[in-house]
PDB file of C-alpha atoms in Angstrom:
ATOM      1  CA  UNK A   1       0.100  27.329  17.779  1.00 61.00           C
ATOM      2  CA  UNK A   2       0.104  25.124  20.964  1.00 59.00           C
ATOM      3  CA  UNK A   3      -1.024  26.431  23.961  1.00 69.00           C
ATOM      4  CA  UNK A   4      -0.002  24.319  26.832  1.00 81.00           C
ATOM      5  CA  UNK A   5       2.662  21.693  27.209  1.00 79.00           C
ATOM      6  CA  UNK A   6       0.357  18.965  26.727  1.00 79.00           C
ATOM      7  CA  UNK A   7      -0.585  20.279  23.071  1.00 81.00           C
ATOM      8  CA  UNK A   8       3.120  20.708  22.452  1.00 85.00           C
ATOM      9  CA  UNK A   9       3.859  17.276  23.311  1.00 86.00           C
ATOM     10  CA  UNK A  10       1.022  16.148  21.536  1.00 87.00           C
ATOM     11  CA  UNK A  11       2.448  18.004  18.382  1.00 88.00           C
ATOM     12  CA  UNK A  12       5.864  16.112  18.762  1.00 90.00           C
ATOM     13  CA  UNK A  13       4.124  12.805  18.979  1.00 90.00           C
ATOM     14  CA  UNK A  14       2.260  13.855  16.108  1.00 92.00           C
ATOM     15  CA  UNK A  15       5.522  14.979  13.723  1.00 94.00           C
ATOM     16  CA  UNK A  16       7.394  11.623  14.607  1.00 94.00           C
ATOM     17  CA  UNK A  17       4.887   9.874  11.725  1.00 95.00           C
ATOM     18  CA  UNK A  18       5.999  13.068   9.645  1.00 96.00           C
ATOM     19  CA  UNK A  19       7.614  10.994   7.076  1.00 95.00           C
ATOM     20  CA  UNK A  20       4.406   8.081   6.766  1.00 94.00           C
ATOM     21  CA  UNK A  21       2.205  11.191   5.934  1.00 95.00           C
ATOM     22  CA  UNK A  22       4.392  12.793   4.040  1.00 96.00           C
ATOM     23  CA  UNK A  23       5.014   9.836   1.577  1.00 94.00           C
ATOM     24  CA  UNK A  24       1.127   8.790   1.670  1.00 93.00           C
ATOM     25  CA  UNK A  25       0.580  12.406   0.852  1.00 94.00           C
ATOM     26  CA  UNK A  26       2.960  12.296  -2.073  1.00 92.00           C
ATOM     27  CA  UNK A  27       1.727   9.255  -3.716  1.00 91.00           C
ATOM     28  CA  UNK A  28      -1.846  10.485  -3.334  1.00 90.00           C
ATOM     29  CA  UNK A  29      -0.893  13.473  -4.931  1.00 90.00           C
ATOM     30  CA  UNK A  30       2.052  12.897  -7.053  1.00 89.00           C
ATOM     31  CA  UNK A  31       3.079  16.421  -6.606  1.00 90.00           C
ATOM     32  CA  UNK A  32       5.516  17.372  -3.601  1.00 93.00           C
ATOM     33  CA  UNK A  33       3.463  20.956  -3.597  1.00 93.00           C
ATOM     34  CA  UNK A  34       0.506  19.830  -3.019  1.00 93.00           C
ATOM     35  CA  UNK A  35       1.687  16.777  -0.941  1.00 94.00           C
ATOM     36  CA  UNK A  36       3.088  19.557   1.843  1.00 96.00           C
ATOM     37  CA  UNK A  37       0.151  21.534   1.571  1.00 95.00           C
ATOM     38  CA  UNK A  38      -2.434  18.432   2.577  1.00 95.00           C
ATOM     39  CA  UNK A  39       0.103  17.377   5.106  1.00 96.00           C
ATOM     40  CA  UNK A  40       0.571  20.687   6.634  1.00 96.00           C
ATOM     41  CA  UNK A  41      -3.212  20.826   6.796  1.00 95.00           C
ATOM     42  CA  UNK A  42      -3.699  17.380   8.246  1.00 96.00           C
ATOM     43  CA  UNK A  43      -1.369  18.476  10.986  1.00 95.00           C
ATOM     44  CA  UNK A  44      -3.505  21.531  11.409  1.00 94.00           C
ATOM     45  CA  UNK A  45      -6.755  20.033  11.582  1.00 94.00           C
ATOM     46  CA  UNK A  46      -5.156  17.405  13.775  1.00 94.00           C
ATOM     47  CA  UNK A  47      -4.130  19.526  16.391  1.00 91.00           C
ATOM     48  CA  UNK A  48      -7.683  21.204  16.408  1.00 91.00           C
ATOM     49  CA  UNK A  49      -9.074  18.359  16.629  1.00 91.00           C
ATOM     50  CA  UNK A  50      -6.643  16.404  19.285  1.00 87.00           C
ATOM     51  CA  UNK A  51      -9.681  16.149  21.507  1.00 86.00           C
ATOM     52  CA  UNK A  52     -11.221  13.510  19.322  1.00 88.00           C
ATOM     53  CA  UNK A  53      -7.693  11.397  19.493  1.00 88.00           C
ATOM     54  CA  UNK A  54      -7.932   8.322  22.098  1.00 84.00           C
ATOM     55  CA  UNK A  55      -4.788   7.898  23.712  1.00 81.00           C
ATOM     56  CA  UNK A  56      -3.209   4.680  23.525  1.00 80.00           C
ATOM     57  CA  UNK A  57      -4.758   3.794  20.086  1.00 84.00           C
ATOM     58  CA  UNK A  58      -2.683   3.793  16.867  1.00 89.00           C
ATOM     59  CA  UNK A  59      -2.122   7.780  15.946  1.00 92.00           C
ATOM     60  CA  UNK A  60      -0.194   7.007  13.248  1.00 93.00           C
ATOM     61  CA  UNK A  61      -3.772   5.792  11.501  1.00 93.00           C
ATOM     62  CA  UNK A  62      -6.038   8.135  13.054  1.00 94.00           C
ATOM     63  CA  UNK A  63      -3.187  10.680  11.361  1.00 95.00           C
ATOM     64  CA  UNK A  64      -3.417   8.911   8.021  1.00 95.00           C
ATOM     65  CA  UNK A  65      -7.492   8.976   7.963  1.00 94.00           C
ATOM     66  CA  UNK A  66      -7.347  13.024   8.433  1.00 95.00           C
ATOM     67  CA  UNK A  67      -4.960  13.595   5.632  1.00 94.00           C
ATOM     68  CA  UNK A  68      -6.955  10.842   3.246  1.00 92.00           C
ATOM     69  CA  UNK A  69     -10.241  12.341   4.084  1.00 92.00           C
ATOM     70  CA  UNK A  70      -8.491  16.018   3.375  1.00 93.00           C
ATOM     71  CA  UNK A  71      -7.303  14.472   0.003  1.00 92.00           C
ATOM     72  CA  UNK A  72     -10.745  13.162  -0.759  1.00 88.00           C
ATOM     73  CA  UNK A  73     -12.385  16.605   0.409  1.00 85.00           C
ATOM     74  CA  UNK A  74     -10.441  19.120  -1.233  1.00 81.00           C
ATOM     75  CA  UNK A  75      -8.465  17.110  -4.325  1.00 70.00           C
ATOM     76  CA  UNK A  76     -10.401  14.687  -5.904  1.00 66.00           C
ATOM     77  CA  UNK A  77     -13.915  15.931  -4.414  1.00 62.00           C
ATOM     78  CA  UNK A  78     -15.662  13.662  -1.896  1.00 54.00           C
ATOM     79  CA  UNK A  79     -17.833  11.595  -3.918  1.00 57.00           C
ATOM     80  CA  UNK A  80     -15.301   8.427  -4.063  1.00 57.00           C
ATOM     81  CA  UNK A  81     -18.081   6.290  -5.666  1.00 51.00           C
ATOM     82  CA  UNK A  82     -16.961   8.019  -8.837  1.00 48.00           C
ATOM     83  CA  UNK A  83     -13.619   6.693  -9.115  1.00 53.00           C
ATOM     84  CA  UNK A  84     -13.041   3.827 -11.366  1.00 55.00           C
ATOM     85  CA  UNK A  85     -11.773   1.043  -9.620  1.00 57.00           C
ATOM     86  CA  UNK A  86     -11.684  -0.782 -12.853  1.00 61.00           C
ATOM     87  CA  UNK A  87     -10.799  -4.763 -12.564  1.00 62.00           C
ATOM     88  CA  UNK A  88      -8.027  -5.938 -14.807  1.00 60.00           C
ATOM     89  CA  UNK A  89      -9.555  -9.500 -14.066  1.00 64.00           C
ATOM     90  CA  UNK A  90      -8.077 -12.615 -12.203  1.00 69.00           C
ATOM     91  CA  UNK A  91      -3.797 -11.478 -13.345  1.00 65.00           C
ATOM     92  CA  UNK A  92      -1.382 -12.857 -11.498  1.00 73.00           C
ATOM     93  CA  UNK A  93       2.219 -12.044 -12.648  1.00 76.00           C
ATOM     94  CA  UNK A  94       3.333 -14.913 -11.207  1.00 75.00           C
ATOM     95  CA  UNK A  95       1.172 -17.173 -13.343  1.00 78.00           C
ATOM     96  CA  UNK A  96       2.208 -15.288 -16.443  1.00 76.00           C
ATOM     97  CA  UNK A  97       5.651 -15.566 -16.074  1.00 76.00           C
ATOM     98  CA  UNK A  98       5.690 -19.182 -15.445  1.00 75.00           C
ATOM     99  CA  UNK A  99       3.522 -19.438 -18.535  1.00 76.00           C
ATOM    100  CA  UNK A 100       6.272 -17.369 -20.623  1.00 74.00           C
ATOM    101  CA  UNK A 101       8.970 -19.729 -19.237  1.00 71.00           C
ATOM    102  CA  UNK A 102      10.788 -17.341 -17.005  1.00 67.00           C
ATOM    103  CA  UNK A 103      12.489 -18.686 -14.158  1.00 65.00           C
ATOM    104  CA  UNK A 104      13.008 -18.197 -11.247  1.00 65.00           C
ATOM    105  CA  UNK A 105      10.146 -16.026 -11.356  1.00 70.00           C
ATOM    106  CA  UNK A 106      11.038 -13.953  -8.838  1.00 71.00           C
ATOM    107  CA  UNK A 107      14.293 -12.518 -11.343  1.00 77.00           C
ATOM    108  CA  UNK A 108      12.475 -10.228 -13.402  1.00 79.00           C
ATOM    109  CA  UNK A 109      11.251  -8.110 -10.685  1.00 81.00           C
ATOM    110  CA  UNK A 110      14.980  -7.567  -9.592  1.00 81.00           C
ATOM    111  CA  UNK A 111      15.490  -6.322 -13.332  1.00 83.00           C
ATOM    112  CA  UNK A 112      12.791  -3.722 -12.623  1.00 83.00           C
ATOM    113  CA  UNK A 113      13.494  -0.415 -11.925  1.00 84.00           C
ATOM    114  CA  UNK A 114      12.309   1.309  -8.332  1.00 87.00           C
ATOM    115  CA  UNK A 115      10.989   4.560 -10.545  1.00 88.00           C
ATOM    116  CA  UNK A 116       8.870   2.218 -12.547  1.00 89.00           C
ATOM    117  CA  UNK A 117       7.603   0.817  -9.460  1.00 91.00           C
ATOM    118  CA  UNK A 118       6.623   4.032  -7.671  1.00 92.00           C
ATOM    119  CA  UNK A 119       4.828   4.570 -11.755  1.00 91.00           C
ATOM    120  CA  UNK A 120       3.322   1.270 -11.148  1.00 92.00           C
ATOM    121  CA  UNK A 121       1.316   2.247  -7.793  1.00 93.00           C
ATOM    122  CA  UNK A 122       0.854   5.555  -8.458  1.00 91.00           C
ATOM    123  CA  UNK A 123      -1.136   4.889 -11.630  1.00 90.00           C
ATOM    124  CA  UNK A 124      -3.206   2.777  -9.456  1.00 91.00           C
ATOM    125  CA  UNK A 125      -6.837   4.124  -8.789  1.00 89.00           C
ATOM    126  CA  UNK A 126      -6.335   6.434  -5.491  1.00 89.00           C
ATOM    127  CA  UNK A 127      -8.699   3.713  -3.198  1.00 90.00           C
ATOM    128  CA  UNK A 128      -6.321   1.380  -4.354  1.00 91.00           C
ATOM    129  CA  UNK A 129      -3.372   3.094  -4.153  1.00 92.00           C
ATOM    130  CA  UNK A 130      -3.663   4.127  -0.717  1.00 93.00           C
ATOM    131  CA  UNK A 131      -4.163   0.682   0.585  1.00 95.00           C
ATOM    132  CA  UNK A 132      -1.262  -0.447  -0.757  1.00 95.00           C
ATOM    133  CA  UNK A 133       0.283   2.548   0.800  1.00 94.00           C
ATOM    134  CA  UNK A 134      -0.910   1.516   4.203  1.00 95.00           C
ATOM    135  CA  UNK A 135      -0.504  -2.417   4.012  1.00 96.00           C
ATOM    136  CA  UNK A 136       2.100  -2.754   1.710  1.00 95.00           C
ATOM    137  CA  UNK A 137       4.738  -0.096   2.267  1.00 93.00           C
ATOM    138  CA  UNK A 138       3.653   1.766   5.769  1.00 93.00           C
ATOM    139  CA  UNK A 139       3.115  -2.202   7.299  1.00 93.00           C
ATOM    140  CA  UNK A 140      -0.452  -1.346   8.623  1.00 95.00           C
ATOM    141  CA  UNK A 141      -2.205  -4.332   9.572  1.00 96.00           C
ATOM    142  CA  UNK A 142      -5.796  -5.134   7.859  1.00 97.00           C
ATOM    143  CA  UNK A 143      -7.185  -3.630  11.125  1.00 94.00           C
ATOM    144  CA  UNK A 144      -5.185  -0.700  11.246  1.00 93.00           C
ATOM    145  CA  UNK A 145      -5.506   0.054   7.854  1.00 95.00           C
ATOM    146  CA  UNK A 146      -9.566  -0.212   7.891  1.00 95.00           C
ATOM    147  CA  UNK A 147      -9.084   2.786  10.661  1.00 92.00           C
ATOM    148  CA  UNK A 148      -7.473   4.865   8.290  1.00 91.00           C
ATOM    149  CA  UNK A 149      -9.691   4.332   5.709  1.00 93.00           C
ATOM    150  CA  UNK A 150     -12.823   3.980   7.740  1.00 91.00           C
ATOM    151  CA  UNK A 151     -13.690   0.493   5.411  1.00 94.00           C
ATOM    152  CA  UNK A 152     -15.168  -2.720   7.409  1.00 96.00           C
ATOM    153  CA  UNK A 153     -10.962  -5.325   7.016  1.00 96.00           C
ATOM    154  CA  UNK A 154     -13.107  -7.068   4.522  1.00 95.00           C
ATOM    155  CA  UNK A 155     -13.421  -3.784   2.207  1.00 94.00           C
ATOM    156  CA  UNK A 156      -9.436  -3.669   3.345  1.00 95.00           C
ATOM    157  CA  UNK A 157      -8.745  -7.158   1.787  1.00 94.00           C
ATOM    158  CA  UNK A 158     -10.927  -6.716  -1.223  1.00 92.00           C
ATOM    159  CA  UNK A 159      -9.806  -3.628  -2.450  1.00 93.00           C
ATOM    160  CA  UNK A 160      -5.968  -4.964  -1.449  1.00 94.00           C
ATOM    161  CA  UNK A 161      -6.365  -7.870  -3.440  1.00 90.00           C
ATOM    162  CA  UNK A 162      -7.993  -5.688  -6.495  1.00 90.00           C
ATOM    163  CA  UNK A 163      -4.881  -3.509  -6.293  1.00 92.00           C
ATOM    164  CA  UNK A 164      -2.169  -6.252  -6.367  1.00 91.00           C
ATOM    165  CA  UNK A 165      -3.923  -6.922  -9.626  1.00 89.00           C
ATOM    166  CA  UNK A 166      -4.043  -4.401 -10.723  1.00 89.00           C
ATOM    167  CA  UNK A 167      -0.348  -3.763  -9.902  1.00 91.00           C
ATOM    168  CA  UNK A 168       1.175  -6.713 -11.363  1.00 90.00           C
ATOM    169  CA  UNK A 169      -0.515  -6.043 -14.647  1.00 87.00           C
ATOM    170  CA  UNK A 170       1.496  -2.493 -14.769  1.00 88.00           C
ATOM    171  CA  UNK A 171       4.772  -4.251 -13.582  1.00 89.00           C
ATOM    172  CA  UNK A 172       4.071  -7.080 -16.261  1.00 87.00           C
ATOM    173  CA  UNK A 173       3.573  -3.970 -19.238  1.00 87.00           C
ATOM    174  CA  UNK A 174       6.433  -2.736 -17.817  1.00 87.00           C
ATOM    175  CA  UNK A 175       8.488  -5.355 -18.443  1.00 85.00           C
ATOM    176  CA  UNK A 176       7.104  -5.650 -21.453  1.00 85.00           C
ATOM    177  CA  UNK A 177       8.107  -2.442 -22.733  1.00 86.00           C
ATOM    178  CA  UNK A 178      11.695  -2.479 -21.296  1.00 82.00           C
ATOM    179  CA  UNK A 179      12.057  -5.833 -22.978  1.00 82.00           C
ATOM    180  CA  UNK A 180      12.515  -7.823 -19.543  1.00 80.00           C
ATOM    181  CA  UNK A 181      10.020 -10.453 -20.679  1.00 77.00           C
ATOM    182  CA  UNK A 182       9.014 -10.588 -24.416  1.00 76.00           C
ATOM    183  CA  UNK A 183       5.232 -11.549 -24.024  1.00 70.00           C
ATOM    184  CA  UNK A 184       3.357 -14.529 -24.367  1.00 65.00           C
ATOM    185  CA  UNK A 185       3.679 -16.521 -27.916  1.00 51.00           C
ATOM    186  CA  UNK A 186       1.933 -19.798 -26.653  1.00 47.00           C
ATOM    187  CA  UNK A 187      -1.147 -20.658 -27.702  1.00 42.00           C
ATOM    188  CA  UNK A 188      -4.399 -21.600 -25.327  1.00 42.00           C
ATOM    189  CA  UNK A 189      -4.412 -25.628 -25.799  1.00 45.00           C
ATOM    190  CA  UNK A 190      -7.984 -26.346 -27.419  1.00 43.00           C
ATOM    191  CA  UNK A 191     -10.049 -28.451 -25.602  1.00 40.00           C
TER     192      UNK A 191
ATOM    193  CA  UNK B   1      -4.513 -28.089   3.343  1.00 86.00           C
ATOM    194  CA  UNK B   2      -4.562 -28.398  -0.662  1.00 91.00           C
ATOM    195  CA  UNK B   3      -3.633 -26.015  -2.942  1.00 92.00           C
ATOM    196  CA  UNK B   4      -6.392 -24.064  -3.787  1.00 92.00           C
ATOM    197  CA  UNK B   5      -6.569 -23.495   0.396  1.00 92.00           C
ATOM    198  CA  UNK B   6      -3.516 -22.355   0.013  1.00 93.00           C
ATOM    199  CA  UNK B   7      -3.713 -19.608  -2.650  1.00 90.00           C
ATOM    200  CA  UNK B   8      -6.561 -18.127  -1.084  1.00 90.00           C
ATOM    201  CA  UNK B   9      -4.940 -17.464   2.329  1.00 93.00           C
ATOM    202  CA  UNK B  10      -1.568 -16.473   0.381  1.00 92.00           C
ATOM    203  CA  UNK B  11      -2.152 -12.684   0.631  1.00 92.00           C
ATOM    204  CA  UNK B  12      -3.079 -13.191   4.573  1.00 95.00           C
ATOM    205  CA  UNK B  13       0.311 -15.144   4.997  1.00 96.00           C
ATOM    206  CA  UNK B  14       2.193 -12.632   3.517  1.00 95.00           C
ATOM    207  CA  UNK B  15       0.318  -9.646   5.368  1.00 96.00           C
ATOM    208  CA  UNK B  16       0.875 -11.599   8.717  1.00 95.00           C
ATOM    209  CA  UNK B  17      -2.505 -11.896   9.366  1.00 96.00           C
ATOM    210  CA  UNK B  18      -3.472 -15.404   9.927  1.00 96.00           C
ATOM    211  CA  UNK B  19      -3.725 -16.749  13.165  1.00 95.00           C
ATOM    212  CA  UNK B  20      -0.817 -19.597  14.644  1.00 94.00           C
ATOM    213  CA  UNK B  21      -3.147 -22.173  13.793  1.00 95.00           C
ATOM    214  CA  UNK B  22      -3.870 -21.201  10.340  1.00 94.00           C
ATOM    215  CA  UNK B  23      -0.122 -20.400   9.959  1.00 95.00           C
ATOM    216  CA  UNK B  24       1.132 -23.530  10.953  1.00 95.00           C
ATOM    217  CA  UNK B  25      -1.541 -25.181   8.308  1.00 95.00           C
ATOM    218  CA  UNK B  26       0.171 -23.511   5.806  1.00 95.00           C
ATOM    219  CA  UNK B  27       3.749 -23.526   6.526  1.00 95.00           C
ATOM    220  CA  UNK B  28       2.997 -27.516   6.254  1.00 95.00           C
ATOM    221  CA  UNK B  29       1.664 -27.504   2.818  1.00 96.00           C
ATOM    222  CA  UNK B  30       4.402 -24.633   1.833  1.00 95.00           C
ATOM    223  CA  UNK B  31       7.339 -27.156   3.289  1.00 94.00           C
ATOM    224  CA  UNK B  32       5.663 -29.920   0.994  1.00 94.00           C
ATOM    225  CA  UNK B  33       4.420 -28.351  -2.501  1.00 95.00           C
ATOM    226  CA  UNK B  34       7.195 -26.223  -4.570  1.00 92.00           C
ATOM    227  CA  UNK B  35       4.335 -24.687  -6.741  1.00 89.00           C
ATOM    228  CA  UNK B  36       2.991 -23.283  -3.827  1.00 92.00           C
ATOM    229  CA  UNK B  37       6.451 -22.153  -2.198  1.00 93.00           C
ATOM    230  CA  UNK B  38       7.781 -20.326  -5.229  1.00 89.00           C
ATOM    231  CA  UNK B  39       4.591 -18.686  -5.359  1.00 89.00           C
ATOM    232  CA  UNK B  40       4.918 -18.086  -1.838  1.00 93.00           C
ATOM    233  CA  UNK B  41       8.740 -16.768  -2.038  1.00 91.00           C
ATOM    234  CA  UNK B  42       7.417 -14.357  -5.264  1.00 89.00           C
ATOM    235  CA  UNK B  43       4.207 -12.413  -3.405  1.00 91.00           C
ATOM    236  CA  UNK B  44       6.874 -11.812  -0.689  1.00 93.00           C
ATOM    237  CA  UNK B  45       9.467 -10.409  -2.921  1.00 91.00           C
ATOM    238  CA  UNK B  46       7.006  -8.260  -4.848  1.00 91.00           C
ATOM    239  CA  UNK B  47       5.795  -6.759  -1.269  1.00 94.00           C
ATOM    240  CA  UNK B  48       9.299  -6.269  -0.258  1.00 94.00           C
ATOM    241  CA  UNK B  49       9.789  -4.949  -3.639  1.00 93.00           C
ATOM    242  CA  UNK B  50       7.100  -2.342  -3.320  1.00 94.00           C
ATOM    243  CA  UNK B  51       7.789  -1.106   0.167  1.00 94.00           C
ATOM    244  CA  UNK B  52      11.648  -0.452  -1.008  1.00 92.00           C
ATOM    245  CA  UNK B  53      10.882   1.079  -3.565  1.00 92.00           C
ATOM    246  CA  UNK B  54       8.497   3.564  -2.321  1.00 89.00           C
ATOM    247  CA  UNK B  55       9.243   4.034   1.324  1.00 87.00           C
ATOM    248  CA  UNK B  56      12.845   6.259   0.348  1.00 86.00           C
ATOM    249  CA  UNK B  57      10.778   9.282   0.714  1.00 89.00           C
ATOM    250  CA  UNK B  58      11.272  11.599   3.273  1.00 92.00           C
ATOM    251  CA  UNK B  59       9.790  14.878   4.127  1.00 94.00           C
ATOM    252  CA  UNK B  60      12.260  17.532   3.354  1.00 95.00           C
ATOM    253  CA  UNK B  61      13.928  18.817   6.279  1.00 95.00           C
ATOM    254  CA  UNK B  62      12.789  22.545   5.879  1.00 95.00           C
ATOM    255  CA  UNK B  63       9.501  21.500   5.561  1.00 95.00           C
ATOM    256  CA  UNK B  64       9.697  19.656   8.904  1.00 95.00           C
ATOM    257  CA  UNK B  65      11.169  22.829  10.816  1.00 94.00           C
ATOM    258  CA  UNK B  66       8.199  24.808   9.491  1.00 93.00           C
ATOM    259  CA  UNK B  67       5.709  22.504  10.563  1.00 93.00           C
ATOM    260  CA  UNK B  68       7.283  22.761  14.247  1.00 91.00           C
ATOM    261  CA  UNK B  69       7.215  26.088  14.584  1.00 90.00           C
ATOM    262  CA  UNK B  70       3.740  26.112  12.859  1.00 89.00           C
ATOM    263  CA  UNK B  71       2.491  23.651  15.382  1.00 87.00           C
ATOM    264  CA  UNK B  72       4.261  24.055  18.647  1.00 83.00           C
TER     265      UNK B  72
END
C-alpha cells in the first residue's frame, strides 16, 4: 500500500497506537469482528488521508477521531443526537456506600470483578463510553480528548462527568446483585 | 478552599488537569478534611480501577501482521 519510505514510516508510526485503537474499537463495538474491521479501515482511511495529519501534534488522537467518526458513520449511523444519553441524576457511589455503612469505601470495588467492569462501561451510552475510553483508560487529557471527539473540553468534562454517573450506578447494581453491598434500608430523616 | 470547592474540582484533580495553583489549593484542604480525602482516595481508585480493567486488551498478533503488510 505505501508508496515511498515516508508513507511507510508514516504507517509504522501509525501501528505503534495499534493496541489504543484496537481496544477503543472493541468497546465501541463489543464485537472483536467488527472491532478489526473499523480499525483496519481507520488505518486505511488514515493513510489516504496522511496529508491532512500535522506533524508534531498528538496522532494517537487524530487516529482515535477517524476510527470514532468511522464508528459513528457506518455502525450506529451519523445522527449522534439520537442517542440517549439518559441522566441517572446526581449518584455518587461514594455517597451511597457511606450511607449503607460500608467502610472503607474504597473495599467494595476491590470485591468487583474486572468482567463486570468492562459490562459496566460498555453498557454506557457510546458518547459516554468513548470518553471514558479516552480520559479514563487511554490517559487523554481533556484537550486531547476534545480532538478526538471534535467536542469544545467543556462538552469533554460534561459528558465525562455524566458518564462517571452513570458508571457508578452500574457498579453500585452490580454489587447489588453479587451481594457485595445489600442496598439501602435507612430511611430519608423527615424534616 | 471549603468543601463544596473541593468536590467540584475533584474530577479535574484526579484527571490532572488543574493548574499548580489550583492544585496546591486543594492538596491543602485534602491534607486537612478526611471527608474530602477518602473521597479523594475513592475517585482515584475507581479510575485506576477502570483503566485496569479495560486496558488488558490487545490487538491479536495476526491481526497486526496483516495490517502491516496491508499498509506498508
Amino acid at each position: 500500500m505505501a508508496e515511498s519510505p515516508a508513507q511507510t514510516a508514516f504507517a509504522e508510526e501509525a501501528l505503534t497506537h495499534l493496541d489504543t485503537l484496537y481496544r477503543g474499537a472493541l468497546r465501541l463495538t463489543r464485537d472483536p469482528d467488527q472491532a478489526q474491521d473499523l480499525v483496519q479501515e481507520a488505518y486505511l482511511r488514515a493513510l489516504r488521508y496522511q496529508h491532512s495529519y500535522q506533524a508534531g501534534t498528538n496522532m494517537k488522537a487524530w487516529l482515535f477521531a477517524i476510527m470514532r467518526n468511522l464508528f459513528w458513520d457506518r455502525f450506529k449511523g451519523s445522527r449522534k443526537e439520537d442517542v440517549s444519553l439518559d441522566d441517572v441524576g446526581e449518584f455518587v457511589l461514594y455517597d451511597k456506600l457511606r450511607d449503607e455503612g460500608a467502610k472503607p469505601e474504597a473495599d467494595v470495588l476491590d470485591k468487583l470483578a474486572a468482567s463486570e467492569v468492562v459490562e459496566a462501561v460498555e453498557k454506557l451510552p457510546p458518547l459516554h463510553r468513548e470518553v471514558v475510553l479516552l480520559v479514563d483508560v487511554e490517559g487523554f487529557s481533556y484537550k486531547d480528548a476534545a480532538q478526538a471527539l471534535g467536542v469544545p473540553i467543556g462538552t469533554v468534562m460534561s459528558r465525562l462527568h455524566r458518564a462517571r454517573q452513570q458508571l457508578q450506578k452500574g457498579l453500585y447494581d452490580y454489587a447489588l446483585e453479587s451481594g457485595i453491598v445489600r442496598g439501602s434500608t435507612r430511611q430519608v430523616p423527615q424534616s | 478552599m471549603n468543601c463544596p470547592d473541593c468536590k467540584e474540582k475533584l474530577d479535574r484533580f484526579v484527571d490532572r488537569e488543574l493548574n499548580s495553583t489550583e492544585v496546591l489549593e486543594l492538596e491543602l484542604h485534602l491534607e486537612s478534611c478526611p471527608d474530602c480525602s477518602d473521597q479523594y482516595e475513592f475517585q482515584a481508585h475507581l479510575k485506576r480501577l477502570v483503566k485496569h480493567s479495560c486496558d488488558c486488551d490487545r490487538a491479536p498478533a495476526a491481526f497486526r501482521e496483516k495490517l502491516r503488510q496491508i499498509l506498508t
